[in-house]
């Protein structure tokens, strides 16, 4: 059994991670957050957890093995370094970093301590359709993967409460750093690449410039590995008339077939989420992913207890985040 | 009524153009082709047309106002220049050019003669779903267009006969010059741009390198206009199990909604082609495009007779083809 704490409740993504570890038998010992209403809501949802007077109380508790977090983005990595140096593993909501300097600090802490700083790539590790698609690719269902196209649209307003930092690109490190890290993670996984190069990137404030002048609501990345290319488009432009927060897609093109993942919705089509389409030389299939096991949480717990890397490797996390930070740094503005 | 000839039958695309002009009341006067079997097939299909002894016979016939063509790609522009200088308008299958030098020659012939050299962008002008989508965009259904993503996959073998030049990138100018000109055309139209910049490009021979070493079966382009970006992915990797030659898609992202065009097939879904999905603040709609009028042919004929530019402008054709040629020239290889 793993004993863990939650530090930083500024984004609702904290719940994904807490619930995942609870499902795997983890014990939520304590928590801390900076927004009183979010603290109250968390305390009500998890009455078993003790509200710490500060993060030191959590770092000083030798029984806590892991800390999960979704603090304001700029605070995540500095806290992570402290947690690692206090002997704890860390699993952070994305973005795990807002600068390459933060990434360098965390790399150093990892090298010094052997503790991990994992970023929670929920669009893959908690996504049944993505897990199933990756299994199919690894089984050779589409031949060698040549290309991936990932679309990550999001709804900005009206469905969840958002803190002020959400609207200031400087505070979350920009849209590519924030949203596109998911798609970079998937490009690396689906193409089987350990490294890649950012070829080009754009960012812009296309719809919300008057309302939120410091925001970025659009971004794209062209990425290349040894023998594969990829494209990523992310945005905060989901219109009100869509029945979910975003029509997230992934297209995986192989030498002998392709996959389309409609992660959240099948437009004017089948109900629910996790829609997978496979086309190869044998035919065209719609694949139901309801039975696909989601094992990431169990493996992350086992990795923490056994010092293995079966869920995700530290090197992969650093590579994906570094590419997102680099893409952001080189993004050309297309703001009108 | 327009009187026209067909010069160059090396690709089946000649039939699209001939049939289009016949539907609009045109008279097919004469034709010429270099492959005896293709000539025989054409003669059988259009018994009203006279087989010319050579292209000069067609160029010397003052009654012919327009020539349509689908010769081997490298021969198209040089013939087009001769035809324009002989006083005829030209409509060519894509690619209309295989080099920037050819483009410069045709530009010169146009400036000198006022005759047109149109490239037939069938993926837009003959596509009901694309025409309907463009109408919706122009009516403001998705706000200002921020981005387009165009996928142009094709099947290489088994469904139509292909001449040897098909397998030699030098002869058709490369995959981006050939296939991606359609998607560049659509990027310009949907974003309302008169010009654009190629940001990056890739090409590769990912599946057919052993069988056709001089082929390119994969390509992509990242493109940017003043306040919009676009991505284009083309390939010859359509697997045998797809019920059509290619799952051609276009995604149009606006500030207030988006469109998805499934041009040829709705995977494991609705039958037929021309599937249009519109999502905006009002809701999510599937739009039947069966009744969408296709007026390009009629307008092209009228333009030829009246010296107007209602179907397509010469400047647009040159811009789209120049961008395709430039993308091809700068493409980085990702061949394994």
XYZ file of C-alpha atoms in Angstrom:
672
model
C 0.000 0.000 0.000
C 1.131 3.502 -0.824
C 0.638 6.500 1.484
C 0.334 9.810 -0.328
C -0.511 13.479 0.040
C -2.032 16.099 -2.274
C -0.237 19.438 -2.519
C -1.815 22.126 -4.686
C -5.485 22.054 -5.624
C -5.511 24.954 -8.069
C -6.735 22.837 -10.965
C -9.410 20.144 -10.872
C -6.889 17.715 -12.337
C -5.877 17.024 -8.730
C -8.961 14.818 -8.466
C -7.912 12.528 -11.336
C -4.702 11.675 -9.578
C -6.120 11.342 -6.065
C -8.946 9.135 -7.286
C -6.553 7.010 -9.306
C -4.335 6.304 -6.310
C -7.342 5.645 -4.064
C -8.649 3.114 -6.619
C -5.296 1.347 -6.381
C -5.578 1.057 -2.607
C -3.509 4.107 -1.720
C -4.067 5.970 1.554
C -4.563 9.727 1.248
C -2.841 10.998 4.396
C -2.863 14.765 4.143
C -3.289 17.704 1.799
C -2.620 21.382 1.326
C -3.951 24.029 -1.068
C -3.807 27.781 -1.514
C -7.476 28.591 -2.388
C -9.853 28.362 0.631
C -12.887 27.253 -1.420
C -10.866 24.531 -3.148
C -9.501 23.392 0.221
C -13.030 23.190 1.635
C -14.265 21.224 -1.353
C -11.343 18.794 -1.142
C -11.838 18.301 2.607
C -15.489 17.485 2.066
C -14.726 14.993 -0.709
C -11.913 13.244 1.221
C -12.787 13.402 4.951
C -10.082 10.842 5.704
C -7.317 13.320 4.812
C -5.750 15.792 7.255
C -5.432 19.417 6.179
C -1.742 20.254 6.706
C -0.802 23.661 8.123
C 1.735 24.003 5.330
C 3.713 21.981 2.844
C 6.533 21.446 5.351
C 4.267 19.348 7.513
C 3.739 17.056 4.534
C 7.404 16.996 3.522
C 8.411 16.219 7.115
C 6.067 13.225 7.374
C 8.306 10.185 6.734
C 5.292 7.945 6.140
C 4.338 9.762 2.945
C 5.920 8.122 -0.124
C 4.336 10.134 -2.916
C 2.914 13.588 -3.422
C 0.439 14.405 -6.169
C -0.111 18.004 -7.147
C -1.985 20.565 -9.243
C -0.774 23.840 -7.755
C -0.460 27.006 -9.828
C 1.865 25.877 -12.627
C 4.918 27.960 -11.757
C 4.979 26.477 -8.217
C 4.884 22.839 -9.271
C 8.507 22.187 -10.168
C 10.024 24.153 -7.237
C 7.810 22.228 -4.844
C 8.673 19.001 -6.649
C 12.370 19.607 -6.088
C 11.757 20.091 -2.362
C 9.632 16.959 -2.224
C 12.232 14.872 -4.038
C 14.964 16.135 -1.748
C 12.681 15.179 1.155
C 12.653 11.614 -0.186
C 9.283 11.562 -1.935
C 8.187 10.701 -5.449
C 6.045 13.270 -7.201
C 3.257 13.021 -9.770
C 2.171 16.387 -11.128
C -0.691 17.587 -13.259
C 0.502 19.077 -16.552
C 2.218 21.396 -17.147
C 4.908 20.081 -14.857
C 7.196 22.991 -15.716
C 6.911 26.537 -16.953
C 10.550 27.026 -17.992
C 13.588 25.094 -19.133
C 15.334 26.303 -15.959
C 12.722 24.542 -13.849
C 13.230 21.391 -15.891
C 16.989 21.563 -15.303
C 16.422 21.915 -11.536
C 14.151 18.892 -11.450
C 16.577 16.843 -13.544
C 19.280 17.708 -11.023
C 17.075 16.714 -8.088
C 16.287 13.419 -9.784
C 19.964 12.725 -10.443
C 20.843 13.588 -6.834
C 18.064 11.691 -5.093
C 16.754 8.976 -7.410
C 13.223 10.233 -6.646
C 10.851 10.697 -9.581
C 8.974 13.691 -10.931
C 6.248 12.252 -13.135
C 3.815 14.340 -15.178
C 0.338 12.882 -15.390
C -0.396 12.417 -19.119
C -4.057 11.620 -18.609
C -4.953 11.885 -22.308
C -2.979 8.675 -22.793
C -2.646 6.839 -19.485
C -6.289 7.171 -18.437
C -7.758 6.943 -21.951
C -9.113 3.494 -22.841
C -9.142 4.227 -26.568
C -5.547 5.443 -26.500
C -4.344 2.427 -24.551
C -6.132 0.091 -26.950
C -4.741 1.916 -29.970
C -1.206 1.681 -28.628
C -1.679 -2.055 -28.062
C -2.829 -2.448 -31.670
C 0.136 -0.487 -32.989
C 2.554 -2.568 -30.949
C 0.906 -5.721 -32.284
C 1.610 -4.502 -35.824
C -1.971 -3.741 -36.841
C -0.966 -0.746 -39.000
C 2.632 -1.634 -39.876
C 5.349 0.833 -38.956
C 4.009 4.177 -37.725
C 4.872 6.989 -40.130
C 2.872 9.885 -38.689
C 0.555 11.012 -35.918
C -1.836 13.976 -35.939
C -3.162 15.049 -32.572
C -5.926 17.608 -32.050
C -6.436 18.851 -28.492
C -9.292 21.370 -28.453
C -10.611 22.558 -25.082
C -13.522 24.607 -23.779
C -12.419 27.607 -21.779
C -15.447 28.873 -19.900
C -18.594 27.660 -18.243
C -18.037 24.008 -17.369
C -15.440 24.164 -14.578
C -14.204 26.961 -12.300
C -10.868 28.388 -13.423
C -8.348 30.374 -11.379
C -7.001 33.707 -12.697
C -3.643 32.188 -13.715
C -5.515 30.207 -16.386
C -5.815 33.370 -18.448
C -2.181 34.490 -18.267
C 0.158 32.612 -20.612
C 3.192 33.668 -18.580
C 1.839 31.851 -15.534
C 1.120 28.520 -17.239
C 4.013 28.725 -19.669
C 1.911 29.126 -22.814
C -0.585 26.902 -24.606
C 1.979 24.593 -26.182
C 3.711 23.975 -22.883
C 0.391 23.358 -21.214
C -1.867 21.460 -23.598
C 0.495 20.099 -26.225
C 2.660 18.119 -23.814
C -0.061 15.432 -24.030
C 0.256 15.213 -27.789
C 4.055 15.161 -27.694
C 3.846 12.329 -25.173
C 1.633 10.420 -27.603
C 3.795 11.167 -30.642
C 6.775 9.661 -28.832
C 4.807 6.613 -27.685
C 3.044 5.852 -30.954
C 6.123 6.293 -33.125
C 8.307 4.444 -30.610
C 10.696 7.389 -30.437
C 12.959 8.235 -27.506
C 13.688 11.662 -28.886
C 12.363 14.114 -31.442
C 12.932 17.551 -32.877
C 10.520 20.488 -32.937
C 10.387 21.608 -36.572
C 8.063 24.577 -36.156
C 5.488 26.011 -33.772
C 2.798 28.676 -33.716
C 0.739 30.243 -30.968
C -1.916 32.912 -30.927
C -4.774 34.622 -29.185
C -7.412 34.313 -31.866
C -10.756 34.664 -30.088
C -10.158 35.930 -26.559
C -7.738 38.804 -27.139
C -10.196 41.472 -25.972
C -11.391 39.523 -22.918
C -8.057 37.963 -21.851
C -5.192 39.862 -23.509
C -2.467 37.706 -21.927
C -4.060 34.412 -22.969
C -3.135 32.022 -25.795
C -6.065 30.144 -27.279
C -4.337 28.549 -30.273
C -1.128 26.604 -30.850
C 0.444 24.073 -33.195
C 3.646 22.074 -33.432
C 5.312 20.205 -36.269
C 7.567 17.520 -34.832
C 9.945 14.984 -36.362
C 11.665 11.843 -35.149
C 14.124 9.621 -36.997
C 11.650 8.202 -39.541
C 8.319 9.689 -38.553
C 6.683 13.072 -38.459
C 3.887 14.473 -36.372
C 1.551 17.393 -36.084
C -0.166 18.790 -33.042
C -2.931 21.378 -32.899
C -4.303 22.588 -29.588
C -6.810 25.295 -28.824
C -9.329 26.769 -26.391
C -11.908 27.317 -29.113
C -14.429 24.526 -28.421
C -17.789 26.085 -29.280
C -20.757 25.994 -26.911
C -22.679 23.593 -29.152
C -20.364 20.624 -28.613
C -21.644 18.071 -26.098
C -18.282 17.760 -24.358
C -15.299 19.941 -23.488
C -13.303 19.008 -26.576
C -13.367 16.865 -29.698
C -9.945 15.361 -29.004
C -8.619 13.240 -31.869
C -5.579 11.241 -32.715
C -4.789 9.883 -36.181
C -2.029 7.289 -36.428
C -0.801 6.584 -39.944
C 1.195 3.419 -40.532
C 2.767 1.842 -43.574
C -0.045 -0.749 -43.639
C -3.066 0.897 -42.110
C -4.242 3.672 -39.863
C -6.141 4.392 -36.693
C -8.494 7.192 -35.794
C -9.222 7.870 -32.135
C -12.256 10.004 -31.323
C -11.468 10.274 -27.659
C -14.375 12.227 -26.234
C -17.130 12.295 -28.824
C -18.200 10.803 -32.147
C -19.722 13.878 -33.856
C -23.422 13.316 -34.608
C -22.710 9.613 -34.251
C -22.366 6.950 -31.576
C -22.965 7.956 -27.962
C -20.256 8.089 -25.304
C -16.510 8.327 -25.658
C -13.509 6.137 -26.591
C -14.290 5.556 -30.269
C -11.580 3.670 -32.138
C -11.438 3.034 -35.888
C -8.898 0.686 -37.460
C -8.338 0.440 -41.197
C -5.745 -1.971 -42.539
C -5.390 -4.475 -45.364
C -7.985 -6.763 -43.740
C -10.769 -4.182 -43.598
C -12.327 -1.340 -41.646
C -13.368 -1.910 -38.026
C -15.000 0.093 -35.268
C -13.557 -1.129 -31.984
C -15.360 -0.929 -28.661
C -12.860 -0.038 -25.945
C -15.156 -0.482 -22.955
C -13.265 -3.562 -21.757
C -9.777 -2.118 -22.180
C -8.031 -2.318 -18.802
C -6.449 0.873 -17.494
C -3.389 -0.263 -15.585
C -1.355 2.914 -15.295
C -2.307 3.682 -11.695
C -1.491 0.173 -10.489
C 1.840 0.250 -12.280
C 2.690 3.706 -10.956
C 2.070 2.484 -7.404
C 4.141 -0.647 -8.031
C 6.934 1.467 -9.537
C 6.963 3.666 -6.454
C 7.132 0.708 -4.099
C 9.570 -1.381 -6.178
C 11.667 1.389 -7.813
C 10.802 0.044 -11.271
C 9.690 2.055 -14.338
C 6.813 0.058 -15.817
C 4.172 2.828 -15.950
C 6.306 5.541 -17.515
C 10.004 6.340 -17.474
C 11.499 9.450 -15.950
C 13.485 9.986 -19.152
C 10.296 10.020 -21.234
C 8.649 12.583 -18.943
C 11.647 14.889 -19.173
C 11.901 14.494 -22.965
C 8.206 15.185 -23.597
C 8.206 18.242 -21.339
C 11.445 19.573 -22.759
C 10.018 19.373 -26.283
C 6.868 21.218 -25.183
C 8.939 23.955 -23.539
C 11.146 24.265 -26.622
C 8.130 24.430 -28.936
C 6.668 27.184 -26.794
C 9.937 29.116 -26.823
C 10.140 29.050 -30.623
C 6.429 29.590 -31.340
C 5.701 32.236 -33.963
C 2.654 34.350 -33.131
C -0.307 34.307 -35.503
C -2.417 36.591 -33.321
C -4.233 38.989 -35.700
C -21.097 26.917 -76.415
C -17.452 26.101 -75.967
C -15.416 23.955 -78.373
C -12.560 22.096 -76.754
C -9.920 19.423 -77.267
C -8.208 16.927 -74.968
C -4.421 16.724 -75.151
C -2.687 14.130 -73.002
C -4.532 11.112 -71.619
C -1.774 9.740 -69.388
C -3.870 10.029 -66.220
C -7.545 9.145 -65.835
C -8.145 12.660 -64.528
C -8.639 13.625 -68.170
C -12.127 12.144 -67.917
C -13.194 14.445 -65.049
C -12.475 17.492 -67.145
C -13.906 16.206 -70.411
C -17.093 15.044 -68.714
C -17.427 18.333 -66.859
C -17.236 20.388 -70.058
C -19.621 18.018 -71.865
C -22.134 18.422 -69.021
C -21.942 22.176 -69.558
C -22.783 21.816 -73.242
C -19.224 21.911 -74.559
C -18.305 20.226 -77.844
C -15.336 17.862 -77.727
C -13.739 18.444 -81.123
C -10.516 16.479 -81.119
C -7.962 14.731 -78.938
C -4.438 13.395 -78.797
C -2.597 11.051 -76.434
C 0.723 9.259 -76.235
C -0.373 5.785 -74.991
C -2.142 3.672 -77.682
C -4.394 1.821 -75.210
C -5.462 5.072 -73.585
C -6.125 6.601 -77.001
C -8.284 3.607 -77.947
C -10.240 3.781 -74.703
C -10.822 7.528 -75.126
C -11.943 7.100 -78.739
C -14.444 4.467 -77.699
C -15.827 6.614 -74.883
C -16.118 9.777 -77.016
C -16.866 8.692 -80.607
C -17.742 12.278 -81.528
C -14.101 13.402 -81.136
C -11.492 13.269 -83.913
C -8.108 11.717 -83.115
C -5.575 14.360 -84.146
C -2.358 13.279 -85.850
C -0.423 15.458 -83.433
C -0.853 18.382 -81.089
C -0.135 20.874 -83.871
C -3.338 19.899 -85.604
C -5.217 20.855 -82.437
C -3.260 24.061 -81.882
C -3.823 25.083 -85.502
C -7.605 24.656 -85.284
C -8.965 28.174 -84.720
C -12.361 26.834 -83.640
C -10.927 25.291 -80.460
C -11.153 27.704 -77.523
C -9.931 25.504 -74.704
C -7.668 22.521 -74.251
C -7.921 20.189 -71.292
C -5.020 17.893 -70.496
C -3.569 15.114 -68.365
C -0.344 14.329 -70.202
C 2.755 13.087 -68.389
C 3.314 15.852 -65.825
C 6.549 17.290 -67.187
C 4.912 17.866 -70.593
C 1.894 19.772 -69.314
C 3.313 23.259 -68.796
C 5.415 23.311 -72.015
C 2.358 22.268 -73.994
C 0.282 24.810 -72.096
C 2.630 27.596 -73.138
C 2.285 26.564 -76.782
C -1.481 26.389 -76.472
C -1.711 29.818 -74.843
C 0.506 31.306 -77.505
C -1.824 29.674 -80.055
C -4.691 31.606 -78.475
C -6.284 28.897 -76.355
C -7.167 28.660 -72.690
C -5.884 25.612 -70.871
C -7.224 23.547 -67.986
C -4.750 20.959 -66.722
C -4.957 18.058 -64.361
C -2.694 18.528 -61.340
C 0.231 18.812 -61.113
C 0.217 21.634 -63.603
C 3.962 22.110 -63.219
C 6.980 20.080 -62.185
C 9.392 22.988 -61.625
C 9.449 26.658 -60.727
C 11.006 27.296 -64.147
C 7.909 25.849 -65.817
C 5.737 28.078 -63.651
C 7.756 31.141 -64.698
C 7.310 30.212 -68.376
C 3.565 29.861 -68.006
C 3.334 33.129 -66.082
C 5.155 34.800 -68.942
C 2.833 33.251 -71.543
C -0.175 34.431 -69.543
C 1.205 37.960 -69.293
C 1.963 38.004 -73.015
C -1.287 36.508 -74.288
C -3.985 36.979 -71.655
C -4.824 33.293 -72.073
C -5.315 31.218 -68.905
C -3.578 28.152 -67.551
C -5.956 26.733 -64.945
C -5.186 23.714 -62.783
C -8.187 21.534 -62.068
C -8.515 21.410 -58.267
C -11.138 18.688 -58.294
C -10.937 18.047 -54.525
C -12.587 21.427 -54.078
C -14.368 22.451 -57.268
C -16.088 19.104 -57.890
C -16.625 18.209 -54.241
C -20.139 18.940 -52.970
C -19.091 18.771 -49.318
C -16.227 21.193 -49.896
C -18.390 23.668 -51.776
C -21.014 23.529 -49.033
C -18.395 23.963 -46.320
C -16.935 26.998 -48.053
C -20.416 28.507 -48.315
C -20.912 27.984 -44.573
C -17.559 29.562 -43.757
C -18.327 32.570 -45.921
C -21.703 32.904 -44.189
C -19.878 33.116 -40.850
C -20.956 29.731 -39.467
C -17.630 29.158 -37.643
C -16.425 32.740 -37.142
C -13.045 33.704 -38.532
C -11.052 30.717 -39.818
C -7.935 30.138 -37.724
C -6.676 26.833 -39.109
C -7.234 24.089 -41.659
C -5.936 20.520 -41.559
C -6.117 18.596 -44.804
C -5.426 14.882 -45.170
C -5.053 13.557 -48.705
C -4.377 9.808 -48.567
C -4.450 7.839 -51.819
C -4.362 4.199 -52.902
C -1.469 3.427 -55.215
C -2.182 0.061 -56.786
C -5.025 -2.093 -57.955
C -7.930 0.236 -58.664
C -6.804 2.172 -61.748
C -4.045 1.609 -64.312
C -0.986 3.775 -63.697
C 1.755 4.733 -66.138
C 5.440 4.232 -65.223
C 5.992 7.958 -64.492
C 3.649 7.575 -61.524
C 6.432 5.801 -59.652
C 9.235 8.292 -60.336
C 9.111 11.427 -58.180
C 11.336 13.320 -60.624
C 8.730 12.893 -63.356
C 5.742 14.145 -61.362
C 7.663 16.669 -59.312
C 7.308 14.871 -55.968
C 4.343 14.043 -53.773
C 3.882 17.547 -52.352
C 3.859 19.124 -55.791
C 1.431 16.509 -57.016
C -1.056 15.737 -54.255
C -0.688 18.646 -51.847
C -1.544 21.348 -54.358
C -5.205 20.460 -53.645
C -4.780 21.102 -49.949
C -2.888 24.348 -50.487
C -5.703 25.487 -52.775
C -8.176 24.758 -49.978
C -6.069 26.410 -47.271
C -6.027 29.623 -49.324
C -9.769 29.462 -50.025
C -10.935 28.584 -46.525
C -8.710 31.113 -44.766
C -9.460 33.761 -47.392
C -5.743 34.246 -48.052
C -4.216 35.530 -51.255
C -0.758 34.448 -50.212
C 0.942 32.202 -47.683
C 4.322 30.985 -46.551
C 5.584 27.401 -46.400
C 6.893 26.940 -42.866
C 8.176 23.388 -43.203
C 7.787 20.302 -45.349
C 8.669 16.608 -45.261
C 8.615 13.860 -47.858
C 9.511 10.199 -47.742
C 9.295 6.758 -49.249
C 7.993 4.862 -46.256
C 6.365 1.723 -47.634
C 7.319 1.326 -51.286
C 11.076 1.920 -51.187
C 11.948 -1.643 -52.217
C 9.337 -1.849 -54.984
C 9.584 1.727 -56.331
C 12.852 3.282 -55.152
C 12.250 6.625 -56.906
C 8.752 7.066 -55.458
C 7.532 9.292 -52.624
C 4.591 7.872 -50.689
C 4.485 10.382 -47.819
C 4.559 14.168 -47.499
C 3.481 16.980 -45.198
C 3.460 20.765 -45.209
C 3.059 23.355 -42.477
C 1.773 26.575 -43.987
C 1.027 30.021 -42.579
C -0.918 33.042 -43.777
C -1.301 36.427 -42.092
C -3.485 35.239 -39.186
C -4.061 31.569 -39.869
C -2.032 28.392 -39.995
C -2.533 25.146 -41.822
C -1.284 21.604 -42.027
C -1.342 19.214 -44.937
C -0.573 15.507 -44.921
C -0.650 13.485 -48.123
C 0.278 9.881 -48.745
C -0.059 6.817 -50.963
C -0.596 4.509 -48.003
C -4.349 3.792 -48.203
C -4.644 0.171 -47.062
C -6.531 -2.461 -49.053
C -9.294 -2.679 -46.450
C -10.693 0.802 -47.051
C -13.812 0.870 -49.230
C -12.556 3.778 -51.336
C -9.263 5.126 -52.676
C -8.665 7.500 -49.803
C -10.162 8.786 -46.562
C -9.747 12.428 -47.560
C -10.533 14.860 -44.741
C -10.571 18.546 -44.118
C -10.900 20.166 -40.701
C -11.665 23.876 -40.602
C -11.221 25.527 -37.214
C -12.808 28.914 -36.650
C -12.971 31.282 -33.712
C -16.620 30.262 -33.165
C -16.952 26.732 -34.426
C -15.468 24.118 -36.694
C -16.201 21.917 -39.666
C -15.145 18.392 -40.467
C -15.371 17.180 -44.051
C -15.225 13.432 -44.623
C -15.029 13.720 -48.370
C -15.036 10.133 -49.564
C -16.081 7.929 -46.680
C -17.502 8.026 -43.155
C -15.475 5.230 -41.507
C -17.764 2.428 -40.282
C -20.577 4.960 -40.472
C -22.990 6.456 -42.987
C -22.881 5.186 -46.563
C -21.669 7.238 -49.515
C -19.498 10.315 -49.645
C -19.705 14.073 -48.917
C -20.173 13.968 -45.136
C -20.159 17.381 -43.478
C -20.178 18.091 -39.747
C -20.685 21.572 -38.340
C -20.164 22.423 -34.676
C -20.705 25.980 -33.494
C -22.321 27.783 -30.574
C -25.784 26.657 -31.730
C -25.055 22.948 -31.708
C -23.669 20.001 -33.643
C -25.106 19.176 -37.059
C -24.589 16.557 -39.736
C -25.270 18.202 -43.083
C -26.420 16.346 -46.168
C -24.700 17.815 -49.213
C -26.630 15.898 -51.871
C -28.405 19.033 -53.094
C -25.333 21.259 -53.173
C -24.998 22.633 -56.702
C -21.633 22.214 -58.407
C -21.242 25.272 -60.588
C -17.528 25.319 -61.312
C -17.802 23.861 -64.817
C -20.490 26.300 -65.897
C -18.510 29.218 -64.511
C -15.284 28.046 -66.156
C -17.051 27.901 -69.510
C -18.566 31.346 -68.939
C -15.158 32.715 -67.920
C -13.641 31.386 -71.114
C -16.349 32.919 -73.274
C -16.630 36.220 -71.371
C -12.993 36.664 -70.183
C -14.186 36.866 -66.566
C -12.687 35.086 -63.527
C -15.686 33.783 -61.598
C -14.686 30.104 -61.317
C -11.098 30.597 -60.203
C -8.526 33.318 -60.737
C -5.294 32.854 -62.612
C -3.438 34.489 -59.717
C -4.801 31.895 -57.283
C -3.738 29.006 -59.514
C -0.214 30.360 -59.795
C 0.022 31.035 -56.049
C -1.207 27.578 -55.029
C 1.115 25.817 -57.464
C 4.082 27.985 -56.524
C 3.591 27.111 -52.859
C 3.409 23.400 -53.704
C 6.608 23.613 -55.747
C 8.371 25.533 -52.979
C 7.243 23.038 -50.347
C 8.563 20.217 -52.471
C 11.894 21.980 -52.956
C 12.397 22.449 -49.209
C 11.035 19.057 -48.099
C 13.218 17.218 -45.593
C 13.352 13.475 -46.202
C 12.072 11.141 -43.501
C 12.659 8.003 -45.560
C 14.039 5.362 -43.137
